[in-house]
Coordinates of C-alpha atoms in Angstrom, one line a residue:
X200 CA 3.6 -23.4 60.2
X201 CA 3.3 -22.6 56.5
X202 CA 6.1 -22.6 54.0
X203 CA 6.3 -20.2 51.1
X204 CA 6.0 -21.5 47.6
X205 CA 9.1 -21.3 45.5
X206 CA 9.4 -17.9 44.0
X207 CA 12.2 -18.6 41.5
X208 CA 11.3 -18.3 37.8
X209 CA 12.5 -21.8 37.1
X210 CA 10.3 -23.3 39.8
X211 CA 7.2 -21.4 38.5
X212 CA 7.9 -22.5 35.0
X213 CA 8.2 -26.2 36.0
X214 CA 5.0 -25.9 38.0
X215 CA 3.1 -24.4 35.0
X216 CA 4.4 -27.2 32.7
X217 CA 3.3 -29.8 35.2
X218 CA -0.3 -28.4 35.5
X219 CA -0.5 -28.1 31.7
X220 CA 0.6 -31.8 31.3
X221 CA -2.1 -32.9 33.7
X222 CA -5.1 -31.0 32.4
X223 CA -4.3 -30.6 28.6
X224 CA -5.2 -34.2 27.6
X225 CA -8.6 -33.9 29.3
X226 CA -9.4 -30.6 27.7
X227 CA -8.2 -31.8 24.3
X228 CA -10.4 -34.9 24.5
X229 CA -13.4 -32.8 25.3
X230 CA -12.8 -30.3 22.5
X231 CA -12.1 -32.8 19.7
X232 CA -14.9 -33.4 17.4
X233 CA -14.6 -35.7 14.4
X234 CA -15.4 -34.2 11.0
X235 CA -18.9 -35.7 10.6
X236 CA -21.1 -35.7 7.4
X237 CA -24.6 -37.1 7.2
X238 CA -26.0 -37.9 3.7
X239 CA -29.8 -38.1 3.5
X240 CA -30.6 -39.9 0.2
X241 CA -33.7 -40.9 -1.6
X242 CA -32.2 -44.4 -2.0
X243 CA -28.9 -45.9 -0.8
X244 CA -27.6 -48.8 -2.9
X245 CA -25.2 -50.5 -0.5
X246 CA -24.2 -53.4 -2.9
X247 CA -23.5 -55.4 0.3
X248 CA -27.2 -56.0 1.1
X249 CA -30.6 -54.6 0.5
X250 CA -31.2 -51.2 -1.0
X251 CA -32.4 -48.6 1.5
X252 CA -35.2 -46.2 0.6
X253 CA -34.8 -42.8 2.4
X254 CA -31.5 -44.1 3.7
X255 CA -28.9 -42.1 5.6
X256 CA -25.1 -42.5 5.7
X257 CA -23.0 -41.1 8.6
X258 CA -19.4 -40.4 7.7
X259 CA -16.7 -39.5 10.3
X260 CA -13.2 -38.5 9.2
X261 CA -13.8 -40.0 5.8
X262 CA -15.1 -43.4 7.0
X263 CA -18.6 -44.7 7.0
X264 CA -19.8 -45.3 10.6
X265 CA -23.5 -45.8 10.3
X266 CA -26.0 -46.7 7.5
X267 CA -29.7 -46.8 8.1
X268 CA -32.9 -44.8 8.3
X269 CA -33.8 -41.8 10.6
X270 CA -30.5 -41.9 12.4
X271 CA -29.7 -39.8 15.5
X272 CA -26.8 -37.5 14.7
X273 CA -25.3 -34.6 16.6
X274 CA -26.2 -31.0 15.8
X275 CA -22.7 -30.1 14.6
X276 CA -22.8 -32.6 11.7
X277 CA -22.8 -31.4 8.1
X278 CA -25.9 -32.6 6.4
X279 CA -26.1 -33.2 2.6
X280 CA -29.7 -33.2 1.5
X281 CA -29.9 -35.8 -1.4
X282 CA -33.4 -37.0 -0.9
X283 CA -34.1 -36.7 -4.6
X284 CA -31.0 -38.7 -5.5
X285 CA -29.5 -42.1 -5.3
X286 CA -26.2 -42.8 -3.5
X287 CA -24.0 -45.9 -4.3
X288 CA -20.4 -46.9 -4.1
X289 CA -18.0 -45.4 -6.6
X290 CA -17.3 -47.3 -9.8
X291 CA -14.0 -49.1 -10.1
X292 CA -12.2 -49.8 -13.4
X293 CA -10.4 -53.2 -13.3
X294 CA -7.8 -52.4 -15.9
X295 CA -6.9 -49.6 -18.3
X296 CA -4.0 -47.8 -20.0
X297 CA -5.9 -44.5 -20.2
X298 CA -3.6 -41.5 -20.2
X299 CA -0.4 -43.5 -20.2
X300 CA 2.4 -43.6 -22.7
X301 CA 1.7 -46.0 -25.6
X302 CA 4.6 -48.5 -25.8
X303 CA 4.9 -52.3 -25.6
X304 CA 7.2 -54.8 -24.1
X305 CA 7.3 -58.6 -24.3
X306 CA 8.7 -61.5 -22.4
X307 CA 8.7 -62.0 -18.6
X308 CA 8.3 -58.8 -16.7
X309 CA 6.3 -59.9 -13.7
X310 CA 8.1 -57.5 -11.4
X311 CA 7.2 -54.3 -13.4
X312 CA 4.6 -52.0 -11.9
X313 CA 2.1 -50.0 -13.8
X314 CA 2.5 -47.4 -11.1
X315 CA 5.9 -46.6 -12.6
X316 CA 4.1 -45.2 -15.7
X317 CA 1.5 -43.2 -13.8
X318 CA 1.9 -39.5 -13.1
X319 CA -1.5 -38.8 -11.7
X320 CA -1.2 -35.0 -11.9
X321 CA -0.8 -35.3 -15.7
X322 CA -3.8 -37.5 -16.3
X323 CA -7.2 -35.9 -17.0
X324 CA -9.5 -37.8 -14.7
X325 CA -12.5 -35.5 -15.5
X326 CA -14.2 -38.0 -17.9
X327 CA -14.0 -40.8 -15.3
X328 CA -15.3 -38.6 -12.5
X329 CA -18.1 -37.4 -14.7
X330 CA -19.0 -41.1 -15.3
X331 CA -18.8 -42.0 -11.6
X332 CA -15.5 -43.7 -11.3
X333 CA -13.7 -43.2 -8.0
X334 CA -10.8 -45.6 -8.8
X335 CA -9.1 -47.0 -11.9
X336 CA -6.5 -49.8 -12.1
X337 CA -3.7 -49.1 -14.5
X338 CA -2.1 -52.1 -16.2
X339 CA 1.4 -52.5 -17.6
X340 CA 1.7 -52.6 -21.4
X341 CA 2.8 -55.4 -23.7
X342 CA 2.5 -59.1 -24.4
X343 CA 3.4 -62.1 -22.4
X344 CA 3.7 -61.3 -18.6
X345 CA 3.8 -57.6 -18.7
X346 CA 3.8 -56.8 -14.9
X347 CA 1.4 -55.8 -12.1
X348 CA -1.6 -53.6 -12.0
X349 CA -1.8 -50.5 -9.8
X350 CA -5.0 -49.0 -8.4
X351 CA -5.4 -45.2 -8.2
X352 CA -8.2 -43.0 -7.0
X353 CA -9.4 -40.5 -9.6
X354 CA -9.1 -37.5 -7.2
X355 CA -8.3 -36.6 -3.6
X356 CA -5.0 -35.8 -1.8
X357 CA -2.0 -37.1 -3.6
X358 CA -0.8 -39.0 -0.6
X359 CA -4.0 -41.0 -0.5
X360 CA -4.4 -41.5 -4.3
X361 CA -2.7 -44.8 -4.5
X362 CA -5.1 -47.5 -3.2
X363 CA -2.9 -50.4 -4.1
X364 CA 0.5 -50.3 -5.8
X365 CA 1.1 -54.0 -6.3
X366 CA -2.1 -55.6 -7.7
X367 CA -2.6 -58.6 -9.9
X368 CA -0.1 -60.0 -12.4
X369 CA -1.3 -59.3 -16.0
X370 CA -0.7 -62.2 -18.4
X371 CA -1.6 -61.8 -22.1
X372 CA -2.5 -64.8 -24.2
X373 CA -3.6 -62.6 -27.2
X374 CA -0.5 -63.3 -29.3
X375 CA -0.3 -67.1 -29.8
X376 CA 1.8 -69.1 -29.7
X377 CA 4.4 -66.7 -28.4
X378 CA 2.5 -65.6 -25.2
X379 CA 1.8 -69.3 -24.4
X380 CA 5.5 -70.1 -24.5
X381 CA 6.3 -67.1 -22.3
X382 CA 3.8 -68.2 -19.7
X383 CA 5.0 -71.8 -19.7
X384 CA 8.7 -70.7 -19.5
X385 CA 7.9 -68.3 -16.6
X386 CA 6.2 -70.9 -14.5
X387 CA 8.9 -73.5 -15.2
X388 CA 11.7 -71.0 -14.2
X389 CA 9.7 -70.0 -11.1
X390 CA 9.5 -73.6 -10.1
X391 CA 13.3 -73.9 -10.6
X392 CA 13.8 -70.9 -8.3
X393 CA 11.7 -72.6 -5.7
X394 CA 13.7 -75.8 -6.1
X395 CA 16.9 -73.8 -5.7
X396 CA 15.7 -72.5 -2.3
X397 CA 14.6 -76.0 -1.3
X398 CA 17.9 -77.5 -2.2
X399 CA 19.8 -74.8 -0.3
X400 CA 17.6 -75.3 2.7
X401 CA 18.2 -79.1 2.6
X402 CA 21.9 -78.5 2.3
X403 CA 21.8 -76.1 5.3
X404 CA 19.8 -78.7 7.4
X405 CA 22.4 -81.3 6.6
X406 CA 25.2 -79.0 7.6
X407 CA 23.5 -78.2 10.9
X408 CA 22.9 -81.8 11.6
X409 CA 26.6 -82.6 11.0
X410 CA 27.6 -79.7 13.2
X411 CA 25.4 -80.9 16.1
X412 CA 26.8 -84.4 15.8
X413 CA 30.3 -83.1 15.8
X414 CA 29.6 -81.0 18.9
X415 CA 28.0 -83.9 20.7
X416 CA 30.9 -86.2 19.8
X417 CA 33.4 -83.6 21.1
X418 CA 31.4 -83.3 24.4
X419 CA 31.4 -87.0 24.9
X420 CA 35.2 -87.2 24.3
X421 CA 35.7 -84.5 26.8
X422 CA 33.7 -86.3 29.5
X423 CA 35.7 -89.6 29.0
X424 CA 39.1 -88.0 29.8
X425 CA 39.9 -86.8 33.4
X426 CA 42.8 -84.7 32.1
X427 CA 40.6 -82.9 29.6
X428 CA 37.9 -82.2 32.2
X429 CA 40.6 -80.9 34.6
X430 CA 42.2 -78.8 31.9
X431 CA 38.8 -77.4 30.9
X432 CA 38.0 -76.5 34.6
X433 CA 41.4 -74.8 35.0
X434 CA 41.0 -72.9 31.8
X435 CA 37.5 -71.8 32.9
X436 CA 38.8 -70.7 36.3
X437 CA 41.6 -68.8 34.7
X438 CA 39.1 -67.0 32.4
X439 CA 37.1 -65.9 35.4
X440 CA 34.2 -68.3 35.3
X441 CA 33.6 -71.8 36.7
X442 CA 32.2 -73.5 33.7
X443 CA 33.7 -74.9 30.5
X444 CA 32.5 -72.6 27.7
X445 CA 33.5 -75.1 25.1
X446 CA 30.8 -77.5 26.4
X447 CA 28.0 -75.0 25.6
X448 CA 26.5 -75.7 22.1
X449 CA 27.2 -72.9 19.6
X450 CA 24.3 -70.9 18.1
X451 CA 23.7 -72.0 14.5
X452 CA 23.8 -69.3 11.8
X453 CA 20.4 -68.3 10.5
X454 CA 19.5 -69.8 7.1
X455 CA 19.8 -67.3 4.3
X456 CA 17.9 -68.4 1.2
X457 CA 19.4 -67.7 -2.1
X458 CA 17.9 -64.7 -3.9
X459 CA 15.0 -65.2 -6.2
X460 CA 15.3 -63.6 -9.7
X461 CA 13.3 -60.3 -9.4
X462 CA 11.4 -60.9 -12.6
X463 CA 10.2 -64.2 -11.3
X464 CA 9.4 -63.3 -7.7
X465 CA 5.7 -62.6 -8.4
X466 CA 5.4 -66.0 -10.2
X467 CA 7.0 -67.7 -7.2
X468 CA 4.5 -65.9 -4.9
X469 CA 1.7 -67.2 -7.1
X470 CA 3.0 -70.8 -6.9
X471 CA 3.2 -70.5 -3.1
X472 CA -0.4 -69.1 -3.0
X473 CA 0.8 -66.2 -1.0
X474 CA -1.8 -63.6 0.1
X475 CA -2.4 -61.0 -2.5
X476 CA -0.8 -62.9 -5.3
X477 CA -3.2 -63.0 -8.2
X478 CA -3.0 -63.6 -11.9
X479 CA -5.3 -62.3 -14.6
X480 CA -5.1 -63.9 -18.0
X481 CA -6.3 -62.0 -21.1
X482 CA -7.8 -63.7 -24.2
X483 CA -8.6 -62.2 -27.6
X484 CA -10.5 -65.3 -28.8
X485 CA -12.0 -68.5 -27.4
X486 CA -9.0 -70.5 -28.4
X487 CA -7.1 -68.8 -25.6
X488 CA -8.8 -71.1 -23.1
X489 CA -7.5 -74.5 -24.2
X490 CA -4.1 -72.9 -24.8
X491 CA -4.1 -71.6 -21.2
X492 CA -5.0 -75.1 -19.9
X493 CA -2.2 -76.7 -22.0
X494 CA 0.4 -74.2 -20.8
X495 CA -0.6 -74.6 -17.1
X496 CA -0.8 -78.4 -17.3
X497 CA 2.6 -78.5 -18.9
X498 CA 4.3 -76.1 -16.4
X499 CA 2.6 -77.4 -13.3
X500 CA 3.0 -81.2 -13.8
X501 CA 4.3 -82.9 -10.7
X502 CA 7.8 -83.9 -12.1
X503 CA 10.6 -81.6 -11.0
X504 CA 11.2 -78.8 -13.5
X505 CA 15.0 -79.0 -13.3
X506 CA 15.3 -82.7 -14.0
X507 CA 17.4 -83.5 -17.1
X508 CA 15.6 -86.8 -17.6
X509 CA 12.2 -85.2 -18.5
X510 CA 10.9 -86.7 -21.8
X511 CA 10.9 -84.5 -24.9
X512 CA 7.7 -83.4 -26.5
X513 CA 5.3 -84.9 -24.0
X514 CA 2.6 -82.4 -25.1
X515 CA 3.8 -81.5 -28.6
X516 CA 5.3 -78.3 -29.9
X517 CA 3.2 -75.9 -27.8
X518 CA 3.5 -77.9 -24.6
X519 CA 6.8 -79.3 -23.4
X520 CA 9.3 -77.6 -25.8
X521 CA 9.1 -74.1 -24.2
X522 CA 10.5 -75.7 -21.0
X523 CA 13.5 -77.4 -22.5
X524 CA 15.8 -74.4 -22.9
X525 CA 15.2 -73.5 -19.3
X526 CA 15.8 -77.0 -18.1
X527 CA 19.2 -76.9 -19.8
X528 CA 20.0 -73.5 -18.4
X529 CA 18.5 -73.7 -15.0
X530 CA 18.7 -77.4 -14.0
X531 CA 22.4 -78.0 -14.6
X532 CA 23.4 -75.1 -12.3
X533 CA 21.4 -76.3 -9.3
X534 CA 23.2 -79.6 -8.9
X535 CA 20.1 -81.6 -9.6
X536 CA 22.1 -84.2 -11.5
X537 CA 25.2 -84.3 -9.3
X538 CA 23.8 -86.7 -6.7
X539 CA 22.8 -84.1 -4.1
X540 CA 20.2 -85.4 -1.7
X541 CA 16.7 -83.9 -2.2
X542 CA 14.7 -82.0 0.4
X543 CA 12.4 -84.2 2.6
X544 CA 9.2 -85.1 0.9
X545 CA 7.2 -83.3 3.6
X546 CA 8.9 -80.0 2.7
X547 CA 8.8 -80.4 -1.1
X548 CA 6.9 -77.9 -3.1
X549 CA 3.5 -79.0 -4.4
X550 CA 2.3 -77.1 -7.4
X551 CA -1.3 -75.7 -7.3
X552 CA -3.9 -77.1 -9.6
X553 CA -4.2 -73.7 -11.4
X554 CA -2.8 -70.2 -11.2
X555 CA -5.7 -68.4 -12.9
X556 CA -7.6 -66.1 -10.6
X557 CA -9.5 -64.1 -13.3
X558 CA -9.9 -64.1 -17.0
X559 CA -10.4 -61.0 -19.2
X560 CA -12.2 -61.5 -22.4
X561 CA -10.8 -58.9 -24.8
X562 CA -12.4 -58.1 -28.2
X563 CA -15.8 -59.4 -27.3
X564 CA -17.0 -58.4 -30.8
X565 CA -14.0 -59.7 -32.7
X566 CA -15.8 -59.9 -36.0
X567 CA -17.1 -56.3 -36.0
X568 CA -16.6 -54.3 -39.2
X569 CA -18.3 -50.9 -39.8
X570 CA -18.0 -51.5 -43.5
X571 CA -20.2 -54.6 -43.4
X572 CA -23.2 -53.5 -41.4
X573 CA -26.4 -54.9 -42.8
X574 CA -30.1 -54.2 -42.6
X575 CA -30.3 -56.5 -39.5
X576 CA -27.9 -54.3 -37.4
X577 CA -24.4 -55.7 -37.4
X578 CA -24.2 -59.4 -38.2
X579 CA -20.4 -59.2 -38.2
X580 CA -20.4 -58.3 -34.5
X581 CA -20.2 -61.9 -33.5
X582 CA -18.2 -63.6 -30.8
X583 CA -16.7 -67.0 -30.5
X584 CA -16.7 -66.7 -26.7
X585 CA -20.3 -67.9 -27.0
X586 CA -18.9 -71.3 -27.8
X587 CA -17.1 -71.6 -24.4
X588 CA -19.7 -70.1 -22.0
X589 CA -20.1 -73.3 -20.1
X590 CA -16.4 -73.9 -19.8
X591 CA -15.8 -70.3 -18.6
X592 CA -18.6 -70.5 -16.0
X593 CA -17.2 -73.8 -14.6
X594 CA -13.9 -72.2 -13.8
X595 CA -15.4 -70.4 -10.9
X596 CA -13.1 -67.4 -11.3
X597 CA -14.1 -63.7 -12.0
X598 CA -14.6 -62.9 -15.7
X599 CA -13.7 -59.4 -16.9
X600 CA -15.6 -58.2 -20.0
X601 CA -17.3 -55.3 -21.7
X602 CA -21.0 -54.7 -21.4
X603 CA -21.9 -55.7 -24.9
X604 CA -24.6 -57.7 -26.7
X605 CA -23.2 -59.8 -29.5
X606 CA -24.4 -62.1 -32.2
X607 CA -23.9 -65.9 -32.3
X608 CA -21.2 -66.7 -34.8
X609 CA -22.2 -66.2 -38.4
X610 CA -25.8 -65.4 -37.5
X611 CA -28.0 -62.4 -36.7
X612 CA -29.1 -63.9 -33.4
X613 CA -28.4 -61.6 -30.5
X614 CA -26.7 -63.1 -27.5
X615 CA -26.2 -61.8 -23.9
X616 CA -22.9 -63.3 -22.9
X617 CA -22.9 -61.6 -19.5
X618 CA -26.4 -62.7 -18.7
X619 CA -25.7 -66.3 -19.7
X620 CA -22.5 -66.4 -17.6
X621 CA -24.2 -64.8 -14.6
X622 CA -27.1 -67.3 -14.8
X623 CA -24.5 -70.1 -14.6
X624 CA -23.0 -68.6 -11.4
X625 CA -20.0 -66.8 -12.8
X626 CA -18.7 -63.7 -11.0
X627 CA -18.6 -60.8 -13.5
X628 CA -16.5 -57.6 -13.6
X629 CA -17.4 -55.0 -16.2
X630 CA -15.0 -52.5 -17.9
X631 CA -15.9 -49.8 -20.4
X632 CA -15.9 -50.7 -24.1
X633 CA -14.6 -47.3 -25.1
X634 CA -12.3 -45.0 -23.0
X635 CA -12.3 -41.9 -25.2
X636 CA -14.9 -39.3 -25.8
X637 CA -18.3 -40.3 -24.3
X638 CA -17.2 -43.9 -23.7
X639 CA -17.0 -43.7 -19.9
X640 CA -20.3 -41.7 -19.6
X641 CA -22.1 -44.3 -21.7
X642 CA -20.9 -47.2 -19.5
X643 CA -23.8 -47.4 -17.2
X644 CA -26.3 -47.1 -20.1
X645 CA -24.6 -50.1 -21.8
X646 CA -24.8 -52.0 -18.5
X647 CA -28.5 -51.1 -18.3
X648 CA -29.0 -52.6 -21.7
X649 CA -27.7 -56.0 -20.5
X650 CA -30.0 -55.8 -17.6
X651 CA -33.0 -55.2 -19.9
X652 CA -31.8 -58.2 -21.9
X653 CA -31.7 -60.6 -18.9
X654 CA -28.7 -59.8 -16.7
X655 CA -29.6 -59.5 -13.1
X656 CA -29.5 -56.0 -11.5
X657 CA -27.4 -57.4 -8.6
X658 CA -24.8 -58.9 -10.9
X659 CA -24.6 -55.7 -12.9
X660 CA -24.0 -53.4 -9.9
X661 CA -21.7 -55.7 -8.1
X662 CA -19.7 -56.0 -11.4
X663 CA -18.6 -52.4 -11.2
X664 CA -18.1 -52.0 -7.5
X665 CA -17.8 -55.0 -5.1
X666 CA -16.3 -57.5 -7.5
X667 CA -13.5 -55.3 -8.9
X668 CA -12.7 -54.2 -5.4
X669 CA -12.2 -57.8 -4.4
X670 CA -10.1 -58.7 -7.4
X671 CA -7.8 -55.7 -6.7
X672 CA -7.4 -56.5 -3.1
X673 CA -9.2 -53.4 -1.6
X674 CA -12.6 -54.9 -0.7
X675 CA -11.9 -54.1 3.0
X676 CA -11.7 -50.4 2.1
X677 CA -14.0 -49.6 -0.8
X678 CA -16.6 -51.2 -3.1
X679 CA -19.6 -51.3 -0.8
X680 CA -21.5 -49.0 1.6
X681 CA -21.1 -50.4 5.0
X682 CA -19.6 -49.6 8.4
X683 CA -15.8 -49.3 8.4
X684 CA -15.5 -48.7 4.6
X685 CA -14.1 -45.4 3.2
X686 CA -16.7 -43.1 1.9
X687 CA -15.9 -43.3 -1.9
X688 CA -19.4 -42.6 -3.1
X689 CA -21.3 -41.3 -6.1
X690 CA -24.6 -39.4 -6.3
X691 CA -27.0 -39.9 -9.2
X692 CA -30.1 -38.0 -10.3
X693 CA -32.0 -41.3 -10.5
X694 CA -31.5 -45.1 -10.6
X695 CA -28.0 -45.9 -11.9
X696 CA -29.5 -48.2 -14.6
X697 CA -32.0 -45.6 -15.9
X698 CA -31.0 -44.1 -19.2
X699 CA -31.7 -40.6 -18.0
X700 CA -29.7 -40.8 -14.8
X701 CA -26.6 -38.6 -14.5
X702 CA -23.8 -38.4 -11.9
X703 CA -24.4 -35.3 -9.7
X704 CA -21.6 -35.6 -7.2
X705 CA -18.5 -37.7 -6.5
X706 CA -17.2 -38.1 -3.0
X707 CA -13.8 -39.6 -2.1
X708 CA -12.9 -40.3 1.5
X709 CA -15.9 -38.3 2.6
X710 CA -14.9 -35.2 0.6
X711 CA -16.7 -33.9 -2.5
X712 CA -14.2 -33.9 -5.3
X713 CA -16.5 -33.4 -8.3
X714 CA -19.8 -31.7 -9.2
X715 CA -21.2 -30.8 -12.6
X716 CA -20.2 -27.4 -13.9
X717 CA -22.6 -24.7 -15.0
X718 CA -22.6 -25.9 -18.6
X719 CA -23.1 -29.6 -17.8
X720 CA -26.3 -31.4 -18.5
X721 CA -27.9 -32.4 -15.2

C-alpha cells in the first residue's frame, strides 16, 4: 500500500528547503574557483633564496602558492607574460613623515601612534609606487620618545591598507643632552611601574595566604567542638542540604594589577621583552652611541629604581641625575620605604641587558655644504660614523641608513659605510635619502652605486625588502617571494640594480595597482 506525499504548501516548502540544504554545499564546492594568477617572468628575485631564471609565480586569492619553473597550472588561470622583466618583492620604507603634518612634540609619548596622523586617501603615494614601494612605515614626530611607527600599504583596498598599526617605538637621541635625559627617565619610570605591580601582587599573595590560614583555623576549631558540628549539621539540614557550606573554602578573588600609566606601557613591554615590543634609536652623530650606552646602563642597573637610598651622581650629570626627580615622585608613593615586604626573589623583575633593537643613522653626511664643494667632489660630505663602524657592527642589531658614499672626516677619501658594516656582519636597512621630487625614483640607483663600490648584492636587496619587513613585524606576510606570503610584488624592465631599469608594474595582494602612464618613460 502506498501513501500519498503531503500536498500542503508548507510541507512542499519544507521538503524543498531540505533538499537545498543537502545538495547546495556540494554544488558550491564544485563551482568555486580561487582567483588564480600566474606570472611568467624572465627572472624571479625571491630574496629568500636563489634567483630563478625563467621563473613562475602562482597567486591564489592574493597569496603566493607556488614558485618555480614550468609549473602546471589550470586553464582558467590568468597569465601575466613578463618574460622580458624581473619580478621581486615590493620595497618597504622603514620610517618616514612623507605627506604628514609638520609638527613636533617632546618628552615621553611612547603610546602615541603614527597612524593617528595618517589619512591615506589624502597622501599622494604615486611617487612611491613609481619607485616600487608597496609599503611605507610612518613615524611619529618630535624628540625624545615620540611614539610608535605604523606600516601602511601604498595602494589597495582601504580595509587592507594598514599592515601594522603598532610598530616599533621611536626614540630620538639627536638633541643631546635633553633626549638622553628623556630616555633615562622613561626607563626608570617604567621600572617603577613594574615594581608597583610586583608589590601589589606580593601584597595580594600575602592576603590570600592569611585568608587560607584563617579558613583552615576556623575549620579546625569547628571539628574540635561537638556542639559546633551538630549546629552546622542542623543548619545544613534546615537549608535543604546535608553538608556544612561554611566548611568549603571560598574562592579567592582574581588578582587585579594596578593600571600602568599609558605613556609608559610600551616601555614596560620592552622591559618585559614582550613579543612585538621593539625600540629604534636615532642618532645624528657618532656621539649618540656612547650617550645611548650611558643612558641604558644607568636606567637598567640592577638596584631597584624606587629606592630612596640610591647614591647621587653615580654616573655624573648625564647619568644618574635624570632619575632622581622620578625617584622622589614615584618611589615614595609605592611604599618602598615603609617596611613593606618585597616580592619573592624568583618573581622579581630582571632588567634586560639592552633595549636597543635597531639604530638609525641620521645625517650620514653631516658635514655637507653645497657652498663648499671643491674640485675633488665634496670634501665636506664627511661622516663621523666612520669612527664607530666596528662598535656599530658588534651590536648585532639592524642599522637603518641612507645609501650614500661619504668621505672620511676632513679628507677626500671616499668611504662605503654600508659596505664596511655589511662586511662585518651587520644587518642593514636602507631608506631613501630624499623623499621629494625624484628622490624615491633615484633610490635603487643610489643602492646600485653602493654595490658597485663593494656592498654585496644580497645585502642591498634584503635591506629594502626582507630586513625592513622583519623589523616592522610583517615578515610572515611580505618581504620575500615564497609560499604563503602575500603577493606584494614589483616588475622591473631589467635588473633592479641596473641604472636603466624602471618599475613597470606594482602588484599588491595579487592585484595590479600601478602601471606607467602614456607619458611615462619606460
